[in-house]
């Protein structure tokens, strides 16, 4: 796999392959396969597939870990127009290409994609960490995509991405964003995804959570106490709309959840997939 979009290639494992599948409109969607076992599809949010890099070794010993590259990111093809429905078609194509009925695990926008995909596609179970669903007054006032686009049009993609990170990762409140970014591995490579991130935020802002999410599979919803308050509100609303769901909250963990506290999050995910009592391990990582 060649390096693109300012990010390195997939995380090396003892068994990693890259495959492609055609989505409903003919666009090529790439996906990584790591390990062996029942299929587990990881859907990244506004970052890139490499978001899951530290997670793969924790799961590939028991599962076939499949990481699709979002349309326009990494090795996947692209089109001028993007909608949530297009994203769902892309994930459905990957689901159809794998052996067995998969578990979906999505983070942020990937969580929204997982929820909407599971409404029309058979999945074993579904896990979503702070899915990018906007509700209530926050949704009514949301203008993140327009704010990003304004900065892009002014030729300042870096500031557009900083604005996105401040709002989505920190709920609009952080004293030293530049200092935080200096310690954040995706920065500044993620600036290459600015336009792609702006368009998925348009899709997020256009989405309205239905009264009922008809997902015919058990759902685990994850959130952290240090994440943006509006996403914790969203978790409660999504939980109320699902027929079979439970919520687990991680103390002191932010929106980056799975990579901020991988031991706690993955132990909880494994317990849920294996049908054990959902628990929160007491650990700082």
PDB file of N, CA and C in Angstrom, residues 30 32 41-52 66-74 76 91 105-113 193 196 200:
ATOM      1  N   UNK A  30     -11.392   0.666  -0.547  1.00  0.00           N
ATOM      2  CA  UNK A  30     -10.313  -0.204  -0.058  1.00  0.00           C
ATOM      3  C   UNK A  30     -10.572  -0.583   1.398  1.00  0.00           C
ATOM      4  N   UNK A  32      -8.497  -2.860   4.742  1.00  0.00           N
ATOM      5  CA  UNK A  32      -7.422  -3.687   5.276  1.00  0.00           C
ATOM      6  C   UNK A  32      -8.009  -4.897   5.984  1.00  0.00           C
ATOM      7  N   UNK A  41     -15.438  -5.239  11.891  1.00  0.00           N
ATOM      8  CA  UNK A  41     -15.186  -4.101  11.013  1.00  0.00           C
ATOM      9  C   UNK A  41     -15.061  -2.832  11.853  1.00  0.00           C
ATOM     10  N   UNK A  42     -13.921  -2.143  11.733  1.00  0.00           N
ATOM     11  CA  UNK A  42     -13.653  -0.914  12.463  1.00  0.00           C
ATOM     12  C   UNK A  42     -13.838   0.284  11.530  1.00  0.00           C
ATOM     13  N   UNK A  43     -14.704   1.210  11.903  1.00  0.00           N
ATOM     14  CA  UNK A  43     -15.019   2.358  11.059  1.00  0.00           C
ATOM     15  C   UNK A  43     -14.477   3.628  11.697  1.00  0.00           C
ATOM     16  N   UNK A  44     -13.548   4.280  11.021  1.00  0.00           N
ATOM     17  CA  UNK A  44     -12.911   5.471  11.580  1.00  0.00           C
ATOM     18  C   UNK A  44     -13.804   6.700  11.408  1.00  0.00           C
ATOM     19  N   UNK A  45     -13.514   7.708  12.214  1.00  0.00           N
ATOM     20  CA  UNK A  45     -14.282   8.936  12.162  1.00  0.00           C
ATOM     21  C   UNK A  45     -13.620   9.968  11.267  1.00  0.00           C
ATOM     22  N   UNK A  46     -13.487  11.212  11.773  1.00  0.00           N
ATOM     23  CA  UNK A  46     -12.954  12.281  10.951  1.00  0.00           C
ATOM     24  C   UNK A  46     -11.461  12.217  10.725  1.00  0.00           C
ATOM     25  N   UNK A  47     -10.785  11.279  11.331  1.00  0.00           N
ATOM     26  CA  UNK A  47      -9.356  11.116  11.096  1.00  0.00           C
ATOM     27  C   UNK A  47      -9.160  10.212   9.874  1.00  0.00           C
ATOM     28  N   UNK A  48      -8.358   9.205   9.981  1.00  0.00           N
ATOM     29  CA  UNK A  48      -8.045   8.320   8.871  1.00  0.00           C
ATOM     30  C   UNK A  48      -8.040   6.883   9.378  1.00  0.00           C
ATOM     31  N   UNK A  49      -7.925   5.894   8.486  1.00  0.00           N
ATOM     32  CA  UNK A  49      -7.897   4.498   8.943  1.00  0.00           C
ATOM     33  C   UNK A  49      -6.820   4.228   9.977  1.00  0.00           C
ATOM     34  N   UNK A  50      -5.731   4.993   9.933  1.00  0.00           N
ATOM     35  CA  UNK A  50      -4.628   4.787  10.860  1.00  0.00           C
ATOM     36  C   UNK A  50      -4.999   5.129  12.304  1.00  0.00           C
ATOM     37  N   UNK A  51      -6.179   5.720  12.501  1.00  0.00           N
ATOM     38  CA  UNK A  51      -6.673   5.928  13.864  1.00  0.00           C
ATOM     39  C   UNK A  51      -6.648   4.616  14.639  1.00  0.00           C
ATOM     40  N   UNK A  52      -6.959   3.513  13.956  1.00  0.00           N
ATOM     41  CA  UNK A  52      -7.077   2.214  14.619  1.00  0.00           C
ATOM     42  C   UNK A  52      -5.744   1.504  14.813  1.00  0.00           C
ATOM     43  N   UNK A  66     -11.154  -5.789  10.071  1.00  0.00           N
ATOM     44  CA  UNK A  66     -11.319  -5.199   8.743  1.00  0.00           C
ATOM     45  C   UNK A  66     -11.471  -3.693   8.911  1.00  0.00           C
ATOM     46  N   UNK A  67     -10.632  -2.924   8.211  1.00  0.00           N
ATOM     47  CA  UNK A  67     -10.646  -1.473   8.349  1.00  0.00           C
ATOM     48  C   UNK A  67     -10.889  -0.840   6.978  1.00  0.00           C
ATOM     49  N   UNK A  68     -12.125  -0.452   6.688  1.00  0.00           N
ATOM     50  CA  UNK A  68     -12.383   0.249   5.425  1.00  0.00           C
ATOM     51  C   UNK A  68     -11.759   1.642   5.440  1.00  0.00           C
ATOM     52  N   UNK A  69     -11.347   2.093   4.258  1.00  0.00           N
ATOM     53  CA  UNK A  69     -10.880   3.461   4.082  1.00  0.00           C
ATOM     54  C   UNK A  69     -12.066   4.274   3.557  1.00  0.00           C
ATOM     55  N   UNK A  70     -12.453   5.312   4.316  1.00  0.00           N
ATOM     56  CA  UNK A  70     -13.593   6.119   3.899  1.00  0.00           C
ATOM     57  C   UNK A  70     -13.375   6.685   2.495  1.00  0.00           C
ATOM     58  N   UNK A  71     -14.435   6.816   1.760  1.00  0.00           N
ATOM     59  CA  UNK A  71     -14.384   7.388   0.411  1.00  0.00           C
ATOM     60  C   UNK A  71     -13.589   8.697   0.420  1.00  0.00           C
ATOM     61  N   UNK A  72     -12.583   8.760  -0.448  1.00  0.00           N
ATOM     62  CA  UNK A  72     -11.747   9.950  -0.524  1.00  0.00           C
ATOM     63  C   UNK A  72     -10.578   9.962   0.441  1.00  0.00           C
ATOM     64  N   UNK A  73     -10.404   8.889   1.203  1.00  0.00           N
ATOM     65  CA  UNK A  73      -9.324   8.806   2.194  1.00  0.00           C
ATOM     66  C   UNK A  73      -8.491   7.556   1.921  1.00  0.00           C
ATOM     67  N   UNK A  74      -7.183   7.654   2.140  1.00  0.00           N
ATOM     68  CA  UNK A  74      -6.318   6.485   1.979  1.00  0.00           C
ATOM     69  C   UNK A  74      -6.349   5.944   0.567  1.00  0.00           C
ATOM     70  N   UNK A  76      -8.999   4.436  -0.960  1.00  0.00           N
ATOM     71  CA  UNK A  76     -10.319   4.390  -1.590  1.00  0.00           C
ATOM     72  C   UNK A  76     -10.465   5.464  -2.659  1.00  0.00           C
ATOM     73  N   UNK A  91     -19.957   1.013   3.181  1.00  0.00           N
ATOM     74  CA  UNK A  91     -19.774   0.023   4.245  1.00  0.00           C
ATOM     75  C   UNK A  91     -20.541  -1.247   3.934  1.00  0.00           C
ATOM     76  N   UNK A 105     -17.827  -1.789  14.638  1.00  0.00           N
ATOM     77  CA  UNK A 105     -17.332  -0.945  15.729  1.00  0.00           C
ATOM     78  C   UNK A 105     -16.928   0.385  15.110  1.00  0.00           C
ATOM     79  N   UNK A 106     -17.718   1.426  15.376  1.00  0.00           N
ATOM     80  CA  UNK A 106     -17.445   2.718  14.781  1.00  0.00           C
ATOM     81  C   UNK A 106     -17.143   3.786  15.804  1.00  0.00           C
ATOM     82  N   UNK A 107     -16.253   4.696  15.427  1.00  0.00           N
ATOM     83  CA  UNK A 107     -15.886   5.832  16.286  1.00  0.00           C
ATOM     84  C   UNK A 107     -16.348   7.121  15.622  1.00  0.00           C
ATOM     85  N   UNK A 108     -17.082   7.959  16.362  1.00  0.00           N
ATOM     86  CA  UNK A 108     -17.501   9.272  15.896  1.00  0.00           C
ATOM     87  C   UNK A 108     -18.338   9.147  14.613  1.00  0.00           C
ATOM     88  N   UNK A 109     -17.897   9.729  13.493  1.00  0.00           N
ATOM     89  CA  UNK A 109     -18.661   9.571  12.251  1.00  0.00           C
ATOM     90  C   UNK A 109     -18.774   8.104  11.867  1.00  0.00           C
ATOM     91  N   UNK A 110     -17.749   7.321  12.190  1.00  0.00           N
ATOM     92  CA  UNK A 110     -17.822   5.880  11.949  1.00  0.00           C
ATOM     93  C   UNK A 110     -18.922   5.224  12.758  1.00  0.00           C
ATOM     94  N   UNK A 111     -19.218   5.779  13.954  1.00  0.00           N
ATOM     95  CA  UNK A 111     -20.309   5.265  14.761  1.00  0.00           C
ATOM     96  C   UNK A 111     -21.655   5.533  14.119  1.00  0.00           C
ATOM     97  N   UNK A 112     -21.814   6.741  13.549  1.00  0.00           N
ATOM     98  CA  UNK A 112     -23.044   7.052  12.817  1.00  0.00           C
ATOM     99  C   UNK A 112     -23.189   6.143  11.608  1.00  0.00           C
ATOM    100  N   UNK A 113     -22.111   5.943  10.857  1.00  0.00           N
ATOM    101  CA  UNK A 113     -22.152   5.027   9.715  1.00  0.00           C
ATOM    102  C   UNK A 113     -22.549   3.618  10.147  1.00  0.00           C
ATOM    103  N   UNK A 193      -6.650  16.147   5.158  1.00  0.00           N
ATOM    104  CA  UNK A 193      -8.028  15.656   5.059  1.00  0.00           C
ATOM    105  C   UNK A 193      -9.060  16.757   5.264  1.00  0.00           C
ATOM    106  N   UNK A 196     -12.217  16.780   3.108  1.00  0.00           N
ATOM    107  CA  UNK A 196     -12.983  15.560   3.346  1.00  0.00           C
ATOM    108  C   UNK A 196     -13.732  15.646   4.667  1.00  0.00           C
ATOM    109  N   UNK A 200     -17.924  15.564   5.491  1.00  0.00           N
ATOM    110  CA  UNK A 200     -18.636  14.619   6.353  1.00  0.00           C
ATOM    111  C   UNK A 200     -19.387  15.373   7.450  1.00  0.00           C
TER     112      UNK A 200
END
